[in-house]
Short mmCIF file of C-alpha atoms and ligand atoms in Angstrom, two decimals:
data_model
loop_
_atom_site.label_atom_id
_atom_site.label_comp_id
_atom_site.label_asym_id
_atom_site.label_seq_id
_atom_site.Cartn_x
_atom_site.Cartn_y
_atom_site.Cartn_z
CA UNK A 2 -131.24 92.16 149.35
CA UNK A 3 -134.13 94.56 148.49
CA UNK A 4 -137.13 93.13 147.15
CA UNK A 5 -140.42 93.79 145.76
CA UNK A 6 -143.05 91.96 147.69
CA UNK A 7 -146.81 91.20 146.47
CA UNK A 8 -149.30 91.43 149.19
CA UNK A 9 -153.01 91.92 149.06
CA UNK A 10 -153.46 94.52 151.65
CA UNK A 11 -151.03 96.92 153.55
CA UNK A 12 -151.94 98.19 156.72
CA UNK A 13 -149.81 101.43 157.45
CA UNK A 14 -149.76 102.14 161.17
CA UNK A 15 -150.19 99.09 163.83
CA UNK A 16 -152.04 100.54 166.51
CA UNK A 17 -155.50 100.61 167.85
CA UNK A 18 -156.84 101.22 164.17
CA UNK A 19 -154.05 98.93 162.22
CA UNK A 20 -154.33 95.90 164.31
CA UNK A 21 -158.40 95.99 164.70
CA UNK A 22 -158.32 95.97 160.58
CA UNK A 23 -155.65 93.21 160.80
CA UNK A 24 -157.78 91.31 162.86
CA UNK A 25 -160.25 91.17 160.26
CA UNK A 26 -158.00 90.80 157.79
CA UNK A 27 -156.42 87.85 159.33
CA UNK A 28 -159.76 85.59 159.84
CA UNK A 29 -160.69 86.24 156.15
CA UNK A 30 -157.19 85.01 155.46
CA UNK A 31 -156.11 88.21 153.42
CA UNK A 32 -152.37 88.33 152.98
CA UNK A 33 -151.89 91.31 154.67
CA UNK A 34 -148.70 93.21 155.96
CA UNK A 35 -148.90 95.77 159.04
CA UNK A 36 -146.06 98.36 159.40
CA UNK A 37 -145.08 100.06 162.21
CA UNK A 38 -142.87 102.66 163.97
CA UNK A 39 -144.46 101.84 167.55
CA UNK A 40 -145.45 105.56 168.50
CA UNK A 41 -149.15 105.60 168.99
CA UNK A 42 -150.64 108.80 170.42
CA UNK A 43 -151.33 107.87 174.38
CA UNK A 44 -148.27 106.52 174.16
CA UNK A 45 -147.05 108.52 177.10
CA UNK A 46 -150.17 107.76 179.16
CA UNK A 47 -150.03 104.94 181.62
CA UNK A 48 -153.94 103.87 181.25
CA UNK A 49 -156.01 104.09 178.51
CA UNK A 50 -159.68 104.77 180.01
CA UNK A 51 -163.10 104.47 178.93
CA UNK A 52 -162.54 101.58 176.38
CA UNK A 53 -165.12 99.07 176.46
CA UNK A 54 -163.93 95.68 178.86
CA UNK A 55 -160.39 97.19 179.48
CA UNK A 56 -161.09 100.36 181.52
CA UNK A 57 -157.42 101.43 182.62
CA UNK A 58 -155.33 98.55 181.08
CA UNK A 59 -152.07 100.16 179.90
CA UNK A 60 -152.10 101.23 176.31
CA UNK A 61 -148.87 99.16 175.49
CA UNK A 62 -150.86 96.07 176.95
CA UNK A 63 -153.63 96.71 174.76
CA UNK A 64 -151.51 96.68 171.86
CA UNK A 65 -149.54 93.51 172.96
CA UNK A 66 -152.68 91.60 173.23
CA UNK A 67 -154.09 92.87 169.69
CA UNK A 68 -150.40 91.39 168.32
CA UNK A 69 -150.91 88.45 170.21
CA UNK A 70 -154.36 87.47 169.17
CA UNK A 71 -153.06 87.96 165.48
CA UNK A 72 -150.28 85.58 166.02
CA UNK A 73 -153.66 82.58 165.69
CA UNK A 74 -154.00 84.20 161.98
CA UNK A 75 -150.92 83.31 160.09
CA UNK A 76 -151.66 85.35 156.54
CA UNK A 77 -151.16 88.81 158.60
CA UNK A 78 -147.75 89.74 159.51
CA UNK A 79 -146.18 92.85 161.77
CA UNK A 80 -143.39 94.75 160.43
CA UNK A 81 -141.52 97.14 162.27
CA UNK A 82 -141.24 99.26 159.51
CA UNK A 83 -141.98 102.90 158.09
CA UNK A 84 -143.68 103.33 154.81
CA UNK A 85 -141.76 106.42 153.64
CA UNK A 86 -143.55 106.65 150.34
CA UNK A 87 -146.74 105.91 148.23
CA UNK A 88 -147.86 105.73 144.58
CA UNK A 89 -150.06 104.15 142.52
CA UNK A 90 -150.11 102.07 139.55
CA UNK A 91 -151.37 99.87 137.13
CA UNK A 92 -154.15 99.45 139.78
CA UNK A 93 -151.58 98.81 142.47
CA UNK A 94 -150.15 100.65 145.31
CA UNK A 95 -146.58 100.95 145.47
CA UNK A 96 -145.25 101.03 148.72
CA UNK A 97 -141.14 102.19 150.10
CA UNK A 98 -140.25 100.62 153.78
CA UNK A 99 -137.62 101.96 154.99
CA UNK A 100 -135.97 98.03 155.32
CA UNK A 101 -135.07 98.59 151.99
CA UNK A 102 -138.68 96.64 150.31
CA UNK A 103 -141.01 97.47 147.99
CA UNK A 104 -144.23 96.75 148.10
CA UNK A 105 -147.32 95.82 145.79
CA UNK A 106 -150.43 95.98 147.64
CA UNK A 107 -154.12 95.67 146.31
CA UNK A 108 -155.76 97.67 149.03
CA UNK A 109 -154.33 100.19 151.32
CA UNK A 110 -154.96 100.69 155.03
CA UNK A 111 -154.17 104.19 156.24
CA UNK A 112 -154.07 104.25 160.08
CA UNK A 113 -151.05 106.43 160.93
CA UNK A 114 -152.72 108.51 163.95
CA UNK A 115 -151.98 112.32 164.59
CA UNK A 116 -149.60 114.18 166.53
CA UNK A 117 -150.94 116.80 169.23
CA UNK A 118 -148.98 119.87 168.28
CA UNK A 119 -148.32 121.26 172.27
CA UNK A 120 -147.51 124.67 173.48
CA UNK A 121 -144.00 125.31 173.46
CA UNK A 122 -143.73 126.06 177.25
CA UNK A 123 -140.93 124.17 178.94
CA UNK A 124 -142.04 121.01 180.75
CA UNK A 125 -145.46 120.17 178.67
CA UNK A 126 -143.86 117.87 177.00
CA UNK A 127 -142.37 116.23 179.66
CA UNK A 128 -145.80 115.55 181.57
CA UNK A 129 -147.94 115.40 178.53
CA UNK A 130 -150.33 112.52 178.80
CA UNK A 131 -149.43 112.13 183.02
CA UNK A 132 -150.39 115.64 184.70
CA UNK A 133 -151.14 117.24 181.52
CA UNK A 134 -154.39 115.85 179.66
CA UNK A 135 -156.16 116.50 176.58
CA UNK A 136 -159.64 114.99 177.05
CA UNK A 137 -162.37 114.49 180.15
CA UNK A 138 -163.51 111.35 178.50
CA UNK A 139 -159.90 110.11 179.03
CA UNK A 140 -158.63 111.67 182.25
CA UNK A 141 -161.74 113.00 183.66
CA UNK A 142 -162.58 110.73 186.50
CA UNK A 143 -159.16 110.74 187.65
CA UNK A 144 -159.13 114.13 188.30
CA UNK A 145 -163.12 114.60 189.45
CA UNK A 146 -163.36 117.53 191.54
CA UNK A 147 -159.93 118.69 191.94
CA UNK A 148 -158.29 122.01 191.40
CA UNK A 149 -156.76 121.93 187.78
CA UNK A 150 -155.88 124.50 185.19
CA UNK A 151 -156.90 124.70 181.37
CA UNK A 152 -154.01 126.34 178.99
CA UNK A 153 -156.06 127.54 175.85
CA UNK A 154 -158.13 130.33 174.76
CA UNK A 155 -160.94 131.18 172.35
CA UNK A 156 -164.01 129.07 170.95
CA UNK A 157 -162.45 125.95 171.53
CA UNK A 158 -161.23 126.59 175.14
CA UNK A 159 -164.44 128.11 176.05
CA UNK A 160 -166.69 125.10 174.86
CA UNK A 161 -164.23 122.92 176.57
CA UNK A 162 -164.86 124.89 179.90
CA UNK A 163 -167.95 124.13 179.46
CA UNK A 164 -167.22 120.48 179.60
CA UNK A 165 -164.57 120.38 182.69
CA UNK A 166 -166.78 122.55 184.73
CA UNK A 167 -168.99 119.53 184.85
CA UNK A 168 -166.33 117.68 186.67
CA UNK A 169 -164.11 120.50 187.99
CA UNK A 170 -165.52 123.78 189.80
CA UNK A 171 -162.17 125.02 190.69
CA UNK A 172 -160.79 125.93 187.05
CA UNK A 173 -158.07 128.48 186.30
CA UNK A 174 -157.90 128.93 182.60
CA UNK A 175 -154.30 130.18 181.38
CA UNK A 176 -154.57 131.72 178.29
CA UNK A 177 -150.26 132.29 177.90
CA UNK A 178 -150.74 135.75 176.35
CA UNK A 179 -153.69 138.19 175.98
CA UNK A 180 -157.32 136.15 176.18
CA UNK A 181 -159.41 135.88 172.70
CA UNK A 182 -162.84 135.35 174.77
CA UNK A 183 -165.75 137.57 173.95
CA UNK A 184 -167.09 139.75 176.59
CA UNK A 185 -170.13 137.67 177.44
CA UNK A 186 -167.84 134.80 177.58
CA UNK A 187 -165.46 136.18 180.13
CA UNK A 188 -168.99 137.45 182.14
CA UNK A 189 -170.00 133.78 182.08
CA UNK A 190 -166.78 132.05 183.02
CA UNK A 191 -166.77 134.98 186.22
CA UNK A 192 -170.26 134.28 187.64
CA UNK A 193 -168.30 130.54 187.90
CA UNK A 194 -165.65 131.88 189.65
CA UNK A 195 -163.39 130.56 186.80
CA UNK A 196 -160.15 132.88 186.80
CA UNK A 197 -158.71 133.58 183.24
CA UNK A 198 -155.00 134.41 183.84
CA UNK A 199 -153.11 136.01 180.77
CA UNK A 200 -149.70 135.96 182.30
CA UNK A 201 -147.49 134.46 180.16
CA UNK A 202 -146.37 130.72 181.02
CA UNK A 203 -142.23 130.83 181.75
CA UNK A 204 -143.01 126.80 182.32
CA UNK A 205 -144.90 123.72 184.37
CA UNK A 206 -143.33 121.31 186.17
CA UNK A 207 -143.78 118.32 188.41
CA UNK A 208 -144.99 118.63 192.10
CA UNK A 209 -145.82 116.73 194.80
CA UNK A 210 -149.45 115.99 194.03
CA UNK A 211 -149.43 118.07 190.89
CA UNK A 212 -148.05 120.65 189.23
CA UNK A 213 -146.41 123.77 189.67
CA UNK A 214 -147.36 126.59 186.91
CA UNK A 215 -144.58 129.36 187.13
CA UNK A 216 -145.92 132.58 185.01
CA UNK A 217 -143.30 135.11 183.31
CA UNK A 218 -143.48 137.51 186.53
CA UNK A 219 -142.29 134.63 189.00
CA UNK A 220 -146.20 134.17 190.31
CA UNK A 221 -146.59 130.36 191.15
CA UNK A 222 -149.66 128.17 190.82
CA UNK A 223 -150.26 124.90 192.04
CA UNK A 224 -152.92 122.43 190.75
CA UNK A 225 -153.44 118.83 190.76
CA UNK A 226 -153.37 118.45 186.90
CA UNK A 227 -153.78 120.65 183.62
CA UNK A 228 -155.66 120.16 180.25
CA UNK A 229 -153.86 121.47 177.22
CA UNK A 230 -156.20 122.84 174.00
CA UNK A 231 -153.32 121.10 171.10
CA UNK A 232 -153.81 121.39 167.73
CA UNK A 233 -153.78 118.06 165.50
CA UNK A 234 -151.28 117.03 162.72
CA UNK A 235 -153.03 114.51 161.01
CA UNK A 236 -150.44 112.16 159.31
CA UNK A 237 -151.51 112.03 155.85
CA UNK A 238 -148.31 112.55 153.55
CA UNK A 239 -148.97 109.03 152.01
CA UNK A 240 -152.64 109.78 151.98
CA UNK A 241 -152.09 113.07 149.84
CA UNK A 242 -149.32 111.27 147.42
CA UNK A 243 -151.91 108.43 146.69
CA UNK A 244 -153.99 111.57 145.70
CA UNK A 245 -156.63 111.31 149.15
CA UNK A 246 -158.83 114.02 149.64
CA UNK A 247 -158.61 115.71 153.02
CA UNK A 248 -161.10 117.52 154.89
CA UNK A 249 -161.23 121.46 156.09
CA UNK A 250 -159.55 120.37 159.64
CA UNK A 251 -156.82 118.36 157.68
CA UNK A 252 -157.73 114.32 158.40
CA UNK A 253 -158.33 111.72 155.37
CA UNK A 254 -161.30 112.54 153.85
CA UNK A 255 -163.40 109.03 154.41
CA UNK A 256 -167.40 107.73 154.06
CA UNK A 257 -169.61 106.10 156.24
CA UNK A 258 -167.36 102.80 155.48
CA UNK A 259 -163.87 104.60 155.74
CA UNK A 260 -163.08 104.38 151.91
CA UNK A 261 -160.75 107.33 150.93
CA UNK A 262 -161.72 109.35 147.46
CA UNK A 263 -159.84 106.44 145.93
CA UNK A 264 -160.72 103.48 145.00
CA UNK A 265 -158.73 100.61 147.19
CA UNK A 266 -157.30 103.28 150.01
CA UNK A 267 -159.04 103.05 153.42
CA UNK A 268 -158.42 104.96 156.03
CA UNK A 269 -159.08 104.60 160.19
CA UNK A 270 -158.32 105.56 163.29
CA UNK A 271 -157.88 109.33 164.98
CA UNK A 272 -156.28 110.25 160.68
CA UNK A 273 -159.52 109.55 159.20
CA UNK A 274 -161.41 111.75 161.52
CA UNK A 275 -163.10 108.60 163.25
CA UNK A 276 -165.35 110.27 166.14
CA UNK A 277 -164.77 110.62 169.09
CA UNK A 278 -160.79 110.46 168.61
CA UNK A 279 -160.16 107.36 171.38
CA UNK A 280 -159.48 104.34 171.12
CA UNK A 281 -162.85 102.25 170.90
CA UNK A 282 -163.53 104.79 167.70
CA UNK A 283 -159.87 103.74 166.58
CA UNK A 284 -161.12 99.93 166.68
CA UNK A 285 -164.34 100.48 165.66
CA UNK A 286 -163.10 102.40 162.22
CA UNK A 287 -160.30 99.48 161.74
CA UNK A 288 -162.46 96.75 161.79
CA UNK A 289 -164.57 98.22 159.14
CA UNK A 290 -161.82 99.80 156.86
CA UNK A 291 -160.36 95.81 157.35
CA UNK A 292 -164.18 94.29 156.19
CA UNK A 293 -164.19 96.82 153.01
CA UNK A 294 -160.88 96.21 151.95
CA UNK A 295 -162.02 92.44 152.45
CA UNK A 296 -165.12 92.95 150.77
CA UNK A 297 -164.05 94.39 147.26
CA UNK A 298 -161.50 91.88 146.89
CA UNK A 299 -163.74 88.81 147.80
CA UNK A 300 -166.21 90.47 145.27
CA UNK A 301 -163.61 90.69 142.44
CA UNK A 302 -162.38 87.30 142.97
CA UNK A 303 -166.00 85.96 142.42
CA UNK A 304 -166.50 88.17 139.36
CA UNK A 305 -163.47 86.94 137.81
CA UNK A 306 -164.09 83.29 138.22
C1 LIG B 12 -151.98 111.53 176.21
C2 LIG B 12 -153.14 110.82 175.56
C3 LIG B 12 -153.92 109.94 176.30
C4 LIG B 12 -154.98 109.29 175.71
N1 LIG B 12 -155.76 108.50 176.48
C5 LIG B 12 -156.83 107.88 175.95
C6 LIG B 12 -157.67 107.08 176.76
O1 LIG B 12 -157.48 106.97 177.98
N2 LIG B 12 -158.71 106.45 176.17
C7 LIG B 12 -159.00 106.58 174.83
O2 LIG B 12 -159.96 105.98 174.36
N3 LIG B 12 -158.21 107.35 174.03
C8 LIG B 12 -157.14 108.00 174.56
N4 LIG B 12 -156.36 108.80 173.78
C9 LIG B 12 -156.66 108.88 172.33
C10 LIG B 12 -156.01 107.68 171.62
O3 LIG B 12 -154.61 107.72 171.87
C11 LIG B 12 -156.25 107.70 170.11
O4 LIG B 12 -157.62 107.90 169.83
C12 LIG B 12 -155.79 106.39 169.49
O5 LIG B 12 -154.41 106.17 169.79
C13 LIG B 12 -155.98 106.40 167.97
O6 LIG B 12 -155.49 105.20 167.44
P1 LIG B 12 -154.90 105.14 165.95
O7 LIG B 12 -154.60 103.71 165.71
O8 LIG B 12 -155.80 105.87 165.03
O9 LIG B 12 -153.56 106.01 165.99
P2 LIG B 12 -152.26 105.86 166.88
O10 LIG B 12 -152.56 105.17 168.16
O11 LIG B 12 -151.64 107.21 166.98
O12 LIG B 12 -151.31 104.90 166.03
C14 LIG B 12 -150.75 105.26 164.80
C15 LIG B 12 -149.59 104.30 164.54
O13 LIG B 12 -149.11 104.49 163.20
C16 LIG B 12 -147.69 104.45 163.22
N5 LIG B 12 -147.24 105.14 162.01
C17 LIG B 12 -147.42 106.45 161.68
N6 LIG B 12 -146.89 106.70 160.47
C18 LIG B 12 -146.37 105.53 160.01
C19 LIG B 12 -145.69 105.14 158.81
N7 LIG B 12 -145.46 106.01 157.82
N8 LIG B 12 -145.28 103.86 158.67
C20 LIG B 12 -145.51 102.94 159.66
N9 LIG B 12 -146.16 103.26 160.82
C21 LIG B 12 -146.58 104.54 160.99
C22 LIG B 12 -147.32 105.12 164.54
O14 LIG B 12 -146.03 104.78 164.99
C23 LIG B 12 -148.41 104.53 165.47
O15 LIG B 12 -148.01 103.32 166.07
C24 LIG B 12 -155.29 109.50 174.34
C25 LIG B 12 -154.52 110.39 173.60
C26 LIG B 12 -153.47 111.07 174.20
C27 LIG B 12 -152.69 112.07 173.41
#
């Protein structure tokens, strides 16, 4: 039977950033609900590095402990559930699960992640997050001083040269169509002895210590690993219906404190623009959307005593 449920906070999105603002949530015993559809972003990556205390612990592991520990905090629940729609009114948000509830929450906690929107070249998607990285800070050390390829072009792919060269001397960049470097770029990336190859990519697939790059006129390359320049989607639909600012490069427009432009919607995590996009950000930005969706409603309560 559908019903309409009355909770004081929703948490939309139960990874890194959901369950860090459950956590704090829980111990200030906010009724609080956490929905999710169990596809965070390094998903497909076996370790999740560089997080303070759990250097290389599995991502899923991560995310099984963070249930676990909320298990001890019995006013926070986990639903597997998508929120497929939000509105406000009469000062609360109306929320549609697609288990056939509604609910009425006080505050709202946005935390739905982005998507990387990859190249379509057959096989990145298959070794996205395993051969094919986005980040040094993630993948880096793994990879230290090995031959591996960079598939992007312009600004971006330039200042991220700039980056991997600090880790990688031998660096092909694959631009997968005509290069949009300036000339003093391409004169700086040469006196490195970093190759810019404009063939297009026909695809990538797995090798024996690496990866094979085939281009469109049957040359083959073989590195141990690639990094891919993706554009972000930042998952904001419900953000945008509950009338949420966004910024120029499309996440949830937040403050220092990760309050949206409206009053009672919070948002955290890699959607709100939290810096840098990893997970320790993620946790950091949930546990204080959590604490100021705590602290406005603690606040009222005393007021209206
Ligand atoms: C391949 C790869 C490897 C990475 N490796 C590392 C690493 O080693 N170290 C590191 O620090 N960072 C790493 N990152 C970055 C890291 O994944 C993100 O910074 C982190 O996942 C952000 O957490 P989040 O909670 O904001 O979003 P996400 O982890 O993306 O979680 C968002 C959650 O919201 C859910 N959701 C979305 N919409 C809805 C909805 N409408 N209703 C209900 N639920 C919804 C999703 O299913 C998902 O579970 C990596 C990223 C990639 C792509």
């Amino acid at each position: 039977m559908q019903k309409t449920i009355e909770i004081e906070v929703a948490v939309i999105g139960g990874a890194t950033a959901g369950l860090a603002a459950a956590l704090t949530l829980g111990r200030c015993m906010r009724n609080a609900i956490v929905f999710d559809t169990g596809s965070p972003r390094n998903k497909p990556a076996a370790h999740a590095h560089n997080f303070f205390t759990r250097d290389g612990t599995p991502p899923s592991e991560l995310l099984r402990i963070a249930r676990e520990q909320l298990v001890l905090y019995p006013s926070v629940q986990v639903e597997q559930a998508a929120i497929l729609s939000a509105a406000a009114e009469n000062g609360r948000f109306i929320l549609q699960a697609d288990n056939g509830h509604t609910y009425r929450a006080q505050r709202v906690v946005i935390a739905t992640g982005v998507k990387d929107d990859l190249p379509a070249i057959p096989g990145v998607a298959e070794l996205w997050g395993s051969k094919l990285f986005h980040c040094p800070y993630c993948h880096g050390w793994e990879v230290k001083d090995l031959p591996v390829a960079l598939f992007g072009s312009g600004e971006m792919a330039y200042e991220f040269t700039r980056l991997l060269y600090q880790l990688n001397k031998d660096l092909v960049i694959c631009t997968n169509g005509p290069a949009a470097f300036t000339k003093e770029q391409l004169q700086s990336l040469a006196r490195r002895h970093i190759k810019v190859l404009e063939e297009k990519v026909a695809k990538v697939e797995d090798a024996p210590g690496g990866i094979q790059i085939t281009f469109s006129d049957g040359t083959v390359l073989h590195k141990s690993a690639a990094y891919v320049k993706t554009s972000l989607v930042y998952h904001t639909e419900l953000a945008v219906q509950l009338g949420c600012e966004l910024t120029e490069q499309g996440s949830i427009k937040v403050n220092g404190l990760y309050e949206t432009s409206v009053a009672g919607v919070l948002a955290a995590g890699d959607v709100s623009g939290s810096t840098p996009h990893q997970v320790s950000a993620a946790a950091a930005s949930g546990h204080m959307a959590g604490a100021m969706c705590n602290n406005g409603l603690a606040k009222e309560a005393f007021e209206e005593q």
